[in-house]
Short mmCIF file of N, CA and C in Angstrom, two decimals:
data_model
loop_
_atom_site.label_atom_id
_atom_site.label_comp_id
_atom_site.label_asym_id
_atom_site.label_seq_id
_atom_site.Cartn_x
_atom_site.Cartn_y
_atom_site.Cartn_z
N MET A 1 -3.87 22.94 -2.09
CA MET A 1 -4.38 22.02 -2.59
C MET A 1 -3.41 21.15 -3.22
N LYS A 2 -3.73 20.08 -3.38
CA LYS A 2 -2.92 18.67 -4.29
C LYS A 2 -3.19 18.95 -5.36
N HIS A 3 -2.27 18.70 -6.37
CA HIS A 3 -2.30 18.41 -7.93
C HIS A 3 -3.27 17.22 -8.20
N LYS A 4 -3.66 17.58 -9.20
CA LYS A 4 -4.75 16.07 -9.61
C LYS A 4 -3.99 15.00 -10.51
N SER A 5 -4.02 13.50 -10.09
CA SER A 5 -3.19 12.91 -10.57
C SER A 5 -4.11 11.53 -11.35
N GLU A 6 -3.32 10.97 -12.07
CA GLU A 6 -4.20 9.45 -12.53
C GLU A 6 -3.61 8.33 -11.66
N ILE A 7 -4.79 7.50 -11.11
CA ILE A 7 -4.58 6.77 -10.43
C ILE A 7 -5.49 5.63 -10.79
N LEU A 8 -5.31 3.92 -10.44
CA LEU A 8 -5.43 3.07 -10.65
C LEU A 8 -6.30 2.91 -9.52
N ARG A 9 -7.74 2.36 -9.11
CA ARG A 9 -8.12 2.34 -7.95
C ARG A 9 -8.30 0.78 -7.85
N ILE A 10 -7.71 -0.13 -6.97
CA ILE A 10 -7.88 -1.68 -6.86
C ILE A 10 -8.57 -1.84 -5.53
N LYS A 11 -9.27 -2.61 -5.78
CA LYS A 11 -10.65 -3.10 -4.18
C LYS A 11 -10.04 -4.23 -3.85
N ILE A 12 -9.47 -4.99 -2.83
CA ILE A 12 -9.13 -6.20 -2.72
C ILE A 12 -10.70 -7.16 -1.96
N GLU A 13 -10.74 -8.22 -2.02
CA GLU A 13 -11.58 -8.69 -1.10
C GLU A 13 -11.24 -10.08 -1.31
N ASP A 14 -10.80 -10.54 0.19
CA ASP A 14 -10.17 -12.18 0.37
C ASP A 14 -10.39 -12.30 1.79
N GLN A 15 -10.12 -12.98 2.35
CA GLN A 15 -10.49 -13.89 3.62
C GLN A 15 -10.33 -12.91 4.59
N GLY A 16 -9.28 -11.93 4.68
CA GLY A 16 -9.02 -10.97 5.49
C GLY A 16 -9.71 -9.91 5.62
N GLY A 17 -10.51 -9.60 4.34
CA GLY A 17 -11.64 -8.39 4.51
C GLY A 17 -11.28 -7.50 3.35
N VAL A 18 -11.96 -6.55 3.34
CA VAL A 18 -11.87 -5.49 2.03
C VAL A 18 -10.82 -4.68 2.11
N ARG A 19 -10.50 -4.19 1.55
CA ARG A 19 -9.21 -3.40 1.54
C ARG A 19 -9.37 -2.58 -0.14
N VAL A 20 -8.79 -1.50 -0.04
CA VAL A 20 -8.98 -0.30 -1.13
C VAL A 20 -7.38 0.18 -1.45
N PHE A 21 -6.92 0.18 -2.79
CA PHE A 21 -5.50 0.41 -2.59
C PHE A 21 -5.44 1.38 -4.05
N TYR A 22 -4.81 2.70 -3.82
CA TYR A 22 -4.44 3.47 -5.03
C TYR A 22 -2.94 3.19 -5.78
N LEU A 23 -2.89 3.17 -7.07
CA LEU A 23 -1.78 3.15 -7.93
C LEU A 23 -1.61 3.96 -8.78
N LYS A 24 -0.33 4.83 -8.60
CA LYS A 24 0.06 5.30 -9.44
C LYS A 24 0.24 5.12 -10.70
N LEU A 25 0.17 5.93 -11.70
CA LEU A 25 0.76 5.61 -13.29
C LEU A 25 2.00 4.93 -13.52
N ASN A 26 3.00 5.60 -12.64
CA ASN A 26 4.66 4.97 -12.83
C ASN A 26 4.90 3.66 -11.72
N LYS A 27 3.92 3.30 -11.35
CA LYS A 27 4.02 2.17 -10.17
C LYS A 27 3.74 0.70 -10.63
N LYS A 28 4.14 -0.09 -10.08
CA LYS A 28 4.02 -1.44 -10.61
C LYS A 28 2.94 -2.38 -9.08
N TYR A 29 1.78 -2.75 -9.55
CA TYR A 29 1.36 -3.79 -8.30
C TYR A 29 1.60 -5.20 -8.48
N ARG A 30 2.18 -5.85 -7.59
CA ARG A 30 2.95 -7.54 -7.55
C ARG A 30 1.96 -8.38 -6.73
N VAL A 31 1.59 -9.23 -7.18
CA VAL A 31 1.31 -10.24 -6.38
C VAL A 31 1.60 -11.51 -6.32
N GLY A 32 1.46 -12.37 -5.18
CA GLY A 32 1.97 -14.25 -5.55
C GLY A 32 2.22 -14.30 -3.88
N HIS A 33 3.08 -15.52 -4.22
CA HIS A 33 3.19 -16.06 -2.81
C HIS A 33 4.52 -15.23 -1.81
N ASP A 34 5.24 -14.55 -2.68
CA ASP A 34 6.21 -14.05 -1.90
C ASP A 34 5.45 -12.95 -0.99
N ILE A 35 6.34 -13.02 0.32
CA ILE A 35 5.61 -11.73 1.17
C ILE A 35 6.55 -10.10 0.73
N SER A 36 7.22 -9.99 -0.16
CA SER A 36 7.42 -9.13 -0.70
C SER A 36 6.69 -8.22 -1.79
N ASN A 37 5.85 -9.03 -2.52
CA ASN A 37 4.84 -8.53 -2.63
C ASN A 37 4.10 -7.38 -2.40
N ASP A 38 2.73 -6.60 -2.95
CA ASP A 38 2.21 -5.62 -2.96
C ASP A 38 1.20 -6.60 -1.97
N LEU A 39 0.76 -7.60 -2.44
CA LEU A 39 -0.67 -8.62 -2.28
C LEU A 39 0.08 -9.96 -2.05
N THR A 40 0.26 -10.88 -0.72
CA THR A 40 0.35 -12.14 -0.91
C THR A 40 -1.09 -12.85 -0.99
N VAL A 41 -0.95 -13.61 -1.94
CA VAL A 41 -1.93 -14.58 -2.46
C VAL A 41 -1.35 -16.23 -2.50
N TYR A 42 -2.03 -17.02 -2.34
CA TYR A 42 -2.26 -18.12 -2.43
C TYR A 42 -3.07 -18.98 -3.08
N GLY A 43 -2.60 -19.97 -3.88
CA GLY A 43 -3.53 -20.84 -4.94
C GLY A 43 -2.69 -21.67 -5.50
N GLU A 44 -3.37 -22.41 -5.91
CA GLU A 44 -2.69 -23.89 -6.99
C GLU A 44 -1.97 -23.37 -8.07
N HIS A 45 -2.33 -22.15 -8.97
CA HIS A 45 -1.33 -21.87 -9.90
C HIS A 45 -0.71 -20.39 -9.90
N VAL A 46 -0.91 -19.50 -8.74
CA VAL A 46 -0.56 -18.59 -8.40
C VAL A 46 1.22 -18.69 -8.34
N PRO A 47 1.79 -17.58 -9.26
CA PRO A 47 3.53 -17.67 -9.29
C PRO A 47 3.84 -17.20 -7.91
N GLN A 48 5.43 -17.07 -7.56
CA GLN A 48 5.66 -16.90 -6.47
C GLN A 48 5.71 -15.27 -6.78
N LYS A 49 6.33 -14.39 -7.65
CA LYS A 49 5.97 -13.40 -8.20
C LYS A 49 5.61 -12.81 -9.27
N HIS A 50 4.86 -11.75 -9.48
CA HIS A 50 3.98 -11.78 -10.51
C HIS A 50 3.47 -9.91 -10.89
N VAL A 51 3.68 -9.60 -11.77
CA VAL A 51 3.42 -7.87 -11.84
C VAL A 51 2.15 -7.97 -12.71
N LEU A 52 0.89 -7.66 -11.69
CA LEU A 52 -0.61 -7.76 -12.32
C LEU A 52 -0.51 -6.87 -12.60
N PHE A 53 -0.63 -5.39 -12.07
CA PHE A 53 -0.84 -4.22 -13.19
C PHE A 53 0.73 -3.13 -12.92
N GLU A 54 0.91 -2.74 -14.28
CA GLU A 54 2.09 -2.24 -14.58
C GLU A 54 1.46 -0.73 -15.02
N GLY A 55 2.26 0.40 -14.49
CA GLY A 55 1.79 1.70 -15.06
C GLY A 55 2.85 2.17 -16.36
N ASN A 56 2.34 2.56 -17.42
CA ASN A 56 3.55 2.50 -18.39
C ASN A 56 3.17 4.16 -18.73
N GLY A 57 3.14 5.17 -18.18
CA GLY A 57 3.00 6.34 -18.22
C GLY A 57 1.72 7.03 -18.80
N ARG A 58 0.87 6.72 -19.45
CA ARG A 58 -0.31 7.43 -20.07
C ARG A 58 -1.66 6.22 -19.45
N TYR A 59 -1.26 4.97 -19.28
CA TYR A 59 -2.38 4.00 -19.02
C TYR A 59 -1.80 2.62 -18.37
N PHE A 60 -2.11 1.69 -17.72
CA PHE A 60 -1.83 0.73 -17.03
C PHE A 60 -2.22 -0.75 -18.08
N THR A 61 -1.04 -1.58 -18.07
CA THR A 61 -1.52 -2.78 -18.44
C THR A 61 -1.72 -4.08 -17.51
N LEU A 62 -2.54 -4.71 -17.76
CA LEU A 62 -3.29 -5.69 -16.85
C LEU A 62 -2.65 -6.90 -17.43
N ASN A 63 -1.84 -7.63 -16.50
CA ASN A 63 -0.82 -8.95 -16.83
C ASN A 63 -1.75 -9.93 -16.51
N VAL A 64 -2.26 -10.66 -17.41
CA VAL A 64 -3.41 -12.25 -16.76
C VAL A 64 -2.94 -13.55 -17.21
N ASP A 65 -3.05 -14.62 -16.79
CA ASP A 65 -2.11 -15.87 -17.24
C ASP A 65 -3.60 -16.81 -17.05
N ASP A 66 -3.51 -18.04 -17.54
CA ASP A 66 -4.81 -18.87 -17.95
C ASP A 66 -5.70 -19.16 -17.00
N PHE A 67 -4.91 -19.01 -15.17
CA PHE A 67 -5.48 -19.35 -14.25
C PHE A 67 -6.09 -18.54 -13.79
N MET A 68 -6.84 -17.21 -14.45
CA MET A 68 -6.90 -16.23 -13.72
C MET A 68 -8.65 -15.82 -14.47
N ASP A 69 -9.51 -15.77 -13.62
CA ASP A 69 -10.42 -15.80 -14.06
C ASP A 69 -10.94 -13.84 -14.09
N GLY A 70 -11.95 -13.28 -15.25
CA GLY A 70 -11.95 -12.15 -14.70
C GLY A 70 -13.11 -11.37 -15.88
N ARG A 71 -13.48 -9.99 -15.64
CA ARG A 71 -14.18 -9.34 -16.57
C ARG A 71 -13.56 -7.90 -16.61
N ILE A 72 -13.40 -7.57 -18.11
CA ILE A 72 -13.24 -6.21 -18.21
C ILE A 72 -14.26 -5.13 -18.97
N SER A 73 -14.38 -4.03 -18.32
CA SER A 73 -15.52 -3.48 -19.39
C SER A 73 -15.08 -1.93 -19.41
N ASN A 74 -16.16 -0.97 -20.44
CA ASN A 74 -15.80 0.22 -20.51
C ASN A 74 -17.64 0.41 -20.51
N GLU A 75 -17.89 1.73 -21.01
CA GLU A 75 -18.95 2.34 -20.96
C GLU A 75 -20.31 1.42 -21.77
N LYS A 76 -19.65 1.15 -22.92
CA LYS A 76 -20.27 0.54 -23.88
C LYS A 76 -20.69 -0.99 -23.68
N SER A 77 -19.32 -2.04 -23.33
CA SER A 77 -19.24 -3.37 -23.82
C SER A 77 -18.44 -4.12 -22.30
N SER A 78 -18.80 -5.05 -22.22
CA SER A 78 -18.06 -5.62 -21.15
C SER A 78 -17.85 -7.14 -21.69
N LEU A 79 -16.69 -7.48 -21.48
CA LEU A 79 -15.87 -9.01 -22.10
C LEU A 79 -15.00 -9.54 -20.93
N ASN A 80 -15.37 -10.85 -20.88
CA ASN A 80 -14.84 -11.76 -20.31
C ASN A 80 -13.12 -12.25 -20.67
N ILE A 81 -12.40 -12.22 -19.60
CA ILE A 81 -10.86 -12.02 -20.00
C ILE A 81 -10.71 -13.62 -20.81
N GLN A 82 -11.28 -14.76 -20.18
CA GLN A 82 -10.95 -15.93 -20.60
C GLN A 82 -11.47 -16.24 -21.95
N ASP A 83 -12.46 -15.33 -22.79
CA ASP A 83 -13.25 -15.58 -24.15
C ASP A 83 -11.90 -14.48 -25.13
N LEU A 84 -11.18 -13.48 -24.22
CA LEU A 84 -10.05 -12.53 -24.95
C LEU A 84 -9.13 -13.39 -25.17
N ILE A 85 -8.75 -14.46 -24.35
CA ILE A 85 -7.50 -15.62 -24.32
C ILE A 85 -7.78 -16.62 -25.33
N ASP A 86 -8.91 -17.04 -25.14
CA ASP A 86 -9.37 -18.20 -26.03
C ASP A 86 -9.57 -17.80 -27.42
N TYR A 87 -9.90 -16.64 -27.66
CA TYR A 87 -9.61 -16.00 -28.99
C TYR A 87 -8.56 -15.60 -29.74
N ASP A 88 -7.64 -15.21 -28.95
CA ASP A 88 -6.28 -14.90 -29.14
C ASP A 88 -6.39 -13.21 -29.83
N LEU A 89 -7.06 -12.58 -28.60
CA LEU A 89 -7.46 -10.99 -28.78
C LEU A 89 -6.24 -10.63 -28.10
N LEU A 90 -5.46 -10.84 -27.48
CA LEU A 90 -4.66 -10.29 -26.46
C LEU A 90 -2.77 -10.59 -26.99
N LYS A 91 -2.24 -9.49 -26.72
CA LYS A 91 -0.88 -9.78 -27.06
C LYS A 91 -0.16 -10.27 -26.04
N LYS A 92 0.66 -11.47 -26.20
CA LYS A 92 1.21 -12.30 -25.10
C LYS A 92 2.72 -12.06 -25.35
N LYS A 93 3.23 -11.76 -24.06
CA LYS A 93 4.60 -11.71 -23.52
C LYS A 93 5.00 -12.68 -22.25
N GLY A 94 5.93 -13.74 -22.89
CA GLY A 94 6.24 -14.56 -22.05
C GLY A 94 5.30 -15.43 -21.64
N LYS A 95 4.34 -15.84 -21.05
CA LYS A 95 3.49 -16.62 -20.55
C LYS A 95 2.20 -15.82 -20.11
N PHE A 96 2.54 -14.54 -19.97
CA PHE A 96 1.24 -13.68 -19.61
C PHE A 96 0.94 -12.85 -20.75
N PHE A 97 -0.81 -12.59 -20.72
CA PHE A 97 -1.39 -12.02 -21.68
C PHE A 97 -1.63 -10.68 -21.24
N LYS A 98 -1.22 -9.54 -22.05
CA LYS A 98 -1.69 -7.95 -21.80
C LYS A 98 -2.73 -7.48 -22.17
N ILE A 99 -3.35 -6.71 -20.95
CA ILE A 99 -4.64 -5.87 -21.21
C ILE A 99 -4.39 -4.58 -21.05
N PRO A 100 -4.46 -3.70 -22.11
CA PRO A 100 -4.33 -2.48 -21.62
C PRO A 100 -5.46 -1.95 -21.28
N VAL A 101 -5.15 -1.21 -19.86
CA VAL A 101 -6.15 -0.40 -19.27
C VAL A 101 -6.30 1.20 -19.25
N ARG A 102 -7.09 1.60 -20.01
CA ARG A 102 -7.22 3.21 -20.38
C ARG A 102 -8.16 3.68 -19.55
N PRO A 103 -8.35 5.00 -19.47
CA PRO A 103 -9.15 5.88 -18.63
C PRO A 103 -10.24 5.37 -18.97
N GLY A 104 -11.13 5.10 -18.10
CA GLY A 104 -12.63 4.95 -18.27
C GLY A 104 -12.52 3.20 -18.37
N LYS A 105 -11.98 2.26 -17.69
CA LYS A 105 -12.02 0.87 -17.94
C LYS A 105 -12.17 0.42 -16.51
N LYS A 106 -12.78 -0.56 -16.07
CA LYS A 106 -12.74 -0.80 -14.68
C LYS A 106 -13.25 -2.45 -15.02
N GLY A 107 -13.11 -3.06 -14.21
CA GLY A 107 -13.36 -4.76 -14.08
C GLY A 107 -13.21 -5.66 -12.68
N TRP A 108 -12.69 -6.59 -13.10
CA TRP A 108 -12.17 -7.93 -11.72
C TRP A 108 -11.60 -8.66 -12.18
N VAL A 109 -10.86 -8.94 -11.85
CA VAL A 109 -9.90 -10.46 -11.53
C VAL A 109 -9.92 -11.14 -10.35
N GLU A 110 -10.08 -12.69 -10.49
CA GLU A 110 -9.78 -13.71 -9.57
C GLU A 110 -8.49 -14.51 -9.61
N ILE A 111 -7.90 -14.05 -8.32
CA ILE A 111 -6.59 -15.13 -8.47
C ILE A 111 -7.07 -16.01 -7.26
N GLY A 112 -6.91 -17.32 -7.49
CA GLY A 112 -7.29 -18.12 -6.29
C GLY A 112 -8.56 -17.50 -5.51
N GLN A 113 -8.55 -17.25 -4.09
CA GLN A 113 -9.89 -17.05 -3.52
C GLN A 113 -9.73 -15.53 -3.44
N THR A 114 -8.99 -14.78 -4.01
CA THR A 114 -8.67 -13.38 -4.01
C THR A 114 -9.67 -12.40 -5.00
N ARG A 115 -10.24 -11.50 -4.63
CA ARG A 115 -11.10 -10.90 -5.40
C ARG A 115 -10.33 -9.56 -5.89
N LEU A 116 -9.94 -9.09 -7.08
CA LEU A 116 -9.22 -7.84 -7.29
C LEU A 116 -10.38 -6.84 -8.34
N GLU A 117 -10.90 -6.20 -7.82
CA GLU A 117 -11.55 -5.03 -8.25
C GLU A 117 -10.94 -4.19 -9.18
N PHE A 118 -10.69 -3.42 -10.06
CA PHE A 118 -10.26 -1.87 -10.79
C PHE A 118 -10.81 -1.31 -10.99
N ASN A 119 -10.48 0.07 -11.16
CA ASN A 119 -11.70 0.99 -12.09
C ASN A 119 -10.31 2.06 -12.12
N PHE A 120 -10.13 2.91 -13.56
CA PHE A 120 -9.22 3.57 -14.07
C PHE A 120 -9.84 4.76 -14.58
N ASN A 121 -10.45 5.82 -13.38
CA ASN A 121 -11.06 7.23 -14.01
C ASN A 121 -10.52 7.91 -14.93
N GLY A 122 -9.66 7.84 -14.72
CA GLY A 122 -8.44 8.99 -15.78
C GLY A 122 -8.01 9.94 -14.39
N ARG A 123 -8.27 10.91 -14.46
CA ARG A 123 -7.76 12.10 -13.46
C ARG A 123 -8.90 12.03 -12.15
N LEU A 124 -8.36 12.51 -11.25
CA LEU A 124 -9.38 12.13 -9.74
C LEU A 124 -8.14 13.00 -9.03
N ASP A 125 -9.24 13.81 -8.09
CA ASP A 125 -8.66 14.85 -7.16
C ASP A 125 -8.73 13.96 -5.84
N PRO A 126 -7.61 13.29 -5.13
CA PRO A 126 -7.47 12.83 -3.71
C PRO A 126 -7.67 14.04 -2.73
N SER A 127 -7.99 13.56 -1.71
CA SER A 127 -8.02 14.22 -0.64
C SER A 127 -6.80 14.09 0.21
N ASP A 128 -6.61 14.81 0.78
CA ASP A 128 -5.37 14.71 1.74
C ASP A 128 -4.80 13.60 2.24
N ASP A 129 -6.09 13.44 2.84
CA ASP A 129 -5.77 12.00 4.02
C ASP A 129 -6.24 10.93 3.59
N SER A 130 -7.28 10.70 2.64
CA SER A 130 -7.69 9.46 2.56
C SER A 130 -7.01 8.43 1.36
N ILE A 131 -5.99 9.09 0.55
CA ILE A 131 -5.48 8.25 -0.12
C ILE A 131 -3.93 7.96 0.47
N HIS A 132 -3.69 6.42 0.56
CA HIS A 132 -2.31 6.32 0.83
C HIS A 132 -1.81 5.01 -0.08
N TYR A 133 -0.83 5.55 -0.62
CA TYR A 133 -0.09 4.89 -2.10
C TYR A 133 0.64 3.59 -0.96
N TRP A 134 0.67 2.42 -1.76
CA TRP A 134 1.20 1.41 -1.26
C TRP A 134 2.78 1.13 -1.86
N ASN A 135 3.64 1.09 -0.70
CA ASN A 135 4.94 1.32 -1.19
C ASN A 135 5.46 -0.16 0.04
N PHE A 136 6.98 -0.20 -0.21
CA PHE A 136 7.50 -0.50 0.82
C PHE A 136 7.71 -0.56 2.35
N TYR A 137 8.19 0.96 2.34
CA TYR A 137 7.96 1.43 3.52
C TYR A 137 7.01 1.02 4.59
N HIS A 138 5.62 0.84 3.74
CA HIS A 138 4.37 0.47 4.44
C HIS A 138 4.31 -0.73 4.63
N ARG A 139 4.55 -1.55 3.71
CA ARG A 139 4.56 -3.24 3.45
C ARG A 139 5.40 -3.43 4.79
N PHE A 140 6.82 -2.80 4.95
CA PHE A 140 7.72 -3.19 5.94
C PHE A 140 7.44 -3.13 7.50
N LEU A 141 6.69 -1.81 7.38
CA LEU A 141 6.25 -0.94 8.99
C LEU A 141 4.83 -2.55 9.31
N LYS A 142 4.03 -2.76 8.03
CA LYS A 142 2.91 -3.29 8.21
C LYS A 142 3.70 -5.26 8.93
N GLY A 143 4.75 -5.33 8.12
CA GLY A 143 5.23 -7.10 8.75
C GLY A 143 5.87 -6.44 9.86
N PHE A 144 6.60 -5.60 10.12
CA PHE A 144 7.22 -5.35 11.59
C PHE A 144 6.21 -5.30 12.71
N THR A 145 5.25 -4.85 12.77
CA THR A 145 4.45 -4.68 13.57
C THR A 145 3.10 -5.56 14.09
N SER A 146 3.04 -6.41 12.82
CA SER A 146 2.25 -7.48 13.10
C SER A 146 2.68 -8.65 14.18
N ASP A 147 1.85 -9.39 14.71
CA ASP A 147 2.28 -10.40 15.72
C ASP A 147 3.58 -10.08 16.33
N ILE A 148 3.04 -9.00 17.24
CA ILE A 148 4.22 -8.43 18.09
C ILE A 148 4.49 -9.94 19.32
N PRO A 149 3.59 -10.27 20.02
CA PRO A 149 3.63 -11.52 21.05
C PRO A 149 4.85 -12.08 20.32
N TYR A 150 4.56 -12.67 19.34
CA TYR A 150 5.28 -14.06 18.77
C TYR A 150 6.62 -14.08 18.31
N LYS A 151 7.22 -12.23 17.66
CA LYS A 151 8.10 -11.68 17.48
C LYS A 151 9.07 -11.58 18.74
N LEU A 152 8.28 -11.02 20.02
CA LEU A 152 8.91 -10.82 21.23
C LEU A 152 9.49 -12.02 22.00
N ALA A 153 8.60 -13.37 22.03
CA ALA A 153 8.89 -14.76 22.26
C ALA A 153 10.02 -15.05 21.52
N ILE A 154 10.06 -15.09 20.22
CA ILE A 154 11.24 -15.27 19.86
C ILE A 154 12.39 -14.65 19.85
N LEU A 155 12.46 -13.15 19.83
CA LEU A 155 13.63 -12.35 20.39
C LEU A 155 14.12 -12.77 21.91
N LEU A 156 12.91 -13.32 22.62
CA LEU A 156 13.94 -13.76 24.10
C LEU A 156 14.22 -14.76 24.15
N PHE A 157 13.77 -15.87 22.98
CA PHE A 157 14.62 -17.11 23.04
C PHE A 157 16.17 -17.09 22.37
N ILE A 158 16.32 -16.28 21.54
CA ILE A 158 17.38 -15.79 20.57
C ILE A 158 18.28 -14.86 21.93
N ALA A 159 18.02 -14.06 23.04
CA ALA A 159 18.45 -13.67 24.07
C ALA A 159 19.20 -14.56 25.01
N LEU A 160 18.20 -15.40 25.36
CA LEU A 160 18.86 -16.26 26.47
C LEU A 160 19.46 -17.77 25.16
N GLY A 161 19.41 -17.94 24.47
CA GLY A 161 20.54 -18.66 24.03
C GLY A 161 21.87 -18.01 23.79
N THR A 162 21.51 -16.82 23.60
CA THR A 162 23.10 -16.41 23.56
C THR A 162 23.71 -16.30 24.65
N LEU A 163 22.85 -15.83 25.48
CA LEU A 163 23.36 -15.72 26.98
C LEU A 163 24.31 -16.95 27.37
N TRP A 164 23.16 -18.08 26.81
CA TRP A 164 23.93 -19.23 27.57
C TRP A 164 25.01 -19.71 26.90
N SER A 165 25.05 -19.26 25.70
CA SER A 165 26.45 -19.92 25.12
C SER A 165 27.41 -18.94 25.51
N VAL A 166 27.24 -17.96 25.72
CA VAL A 166 28.36 -16.85 26.04
C VAL A 166 29.25 -17.80 27.62
N LYS A 167 27.98 -18.03 28.23
CA LYS A 167 28.14 -18.72 29.73
C LYS A 167 28.83 -19.66 29.38
N VAL A 168 28.64 -20.58 28.21
CA VAL A 168 29.25 -22.00 28.50
C VAL A 168 30.50 -21.41 27.68
N TYR A 169 30.84 -20.74 26.57
CA TYR A 169 31.99 -20.39 26.26
C TYR A 169 33.23 -20.13 27.24
N ASN A 170 32.88 -18.88 27.93
CA ASN A 170 33.61 -18.36 29.24
C ASN A 170 33.73 -19.41 30.27
N ALA A 171 33.11 -20.31 30.47
CA ALA A 171 33.49 -21.13 31.65
C ALA A 171 34.93 -22.02 31.73
N LYS A 172 35.26 -21.84 33.33
CA LYS A 172 36.34 -22.36 33.36
C LYS A 172 36.04 -23.68 33.56
N PRO A 173 36.93 -24.65 32.71
CA PRO A 173 37.09 -26.12 33.15
C PRO A 173 36.99 -26.61 34.62
N MET A 174 36.33 -27.42 34.90
CA MET A 174 36.81 -28.31 36.22
C MET A 174 38.18 -28.97 36.20
N PRO A 175 38.86 -28.53 37.27
CA PRO A 175 39.90 -29.00 37.36
C PRO A 175 39.90 -30.63 37.17
N LYS A 176 40.97 -31.27 36.70
CA LYS A 176 40.94 -32.88 36.83
C LYS A 176 41.39 -33.57 38.52
N LYS A 177 40.85 -34.46 38.72
CA LYS A 177 41.24 -35.12 39.84
C LYS A 177 42.30 -36.08 39.36
N GLU A 178 43.10 -35.91 40.24
CA GLU A 178 44.15 -36.63 39.66
C GLU A 178 43.98 -37.98 41.15
N PHE A 179 44.13 -39.38 40.37
CA PHE A 179 43.83 -40.06 41.29
C PHE A 179 45.16 -41.02 41.75
N SER A 180 45.37 -40.97 42.82
CA SER A 180 46.60 -41.66 43.40
C SER A 180 46.86 -43.00 43.52
N LEU A 181 47.89 -43.79 42.80
CA LEU A 181 48.13 -45.29 43.09
C LEU A 181 48.00 -45.56 44.60
N GLU A 182 48.88 -44.83 45.36
CA GLU A 182 49.06 -45.44 46.74
C GLU A 182 48.47 -45.67 47.39
N LYS A 183 47.13 -45.04 46.90
CA LYS A 183 46.20 -45.06 48.44
C LYS A 183 45.53 -46.56 47.93
#
């Protein structure tokens, strides 16, 4: 039997459909334009790389900016993230505001056209096959196996170009024809 672990459940809704990710307490969840992020998000104010959720050992920290819209709630109340920013109720580090997400809190954040719903229930007993943690290997494997026909066509063009350049490099020059002036 697996041990119980504290995880953050992140449900992502975008044009690609609905996906669910589970984040451990010692991990970070990155979003932005860069493909090395856990989630690639495009938008007008979206940065290249941004750590959205950051595990701190006992709880998570949600790092938000002015361009993000959202709501965070617990059993008793629900607060709009923009109101928390407007009334200076959040700690600010750099240009991002930090919201602690402790067990029992849930909410949602919109970044561009992507909506992320999160729920931190504290201890959760994951089943053996249902939870797949997001990591670099999974991201690399997904990127490696997507668009296979396109990647094969590019690989074919590279191979043909290499063969052609080797043939041209090793080709013997044509002998120069000497013209005789006597004729």
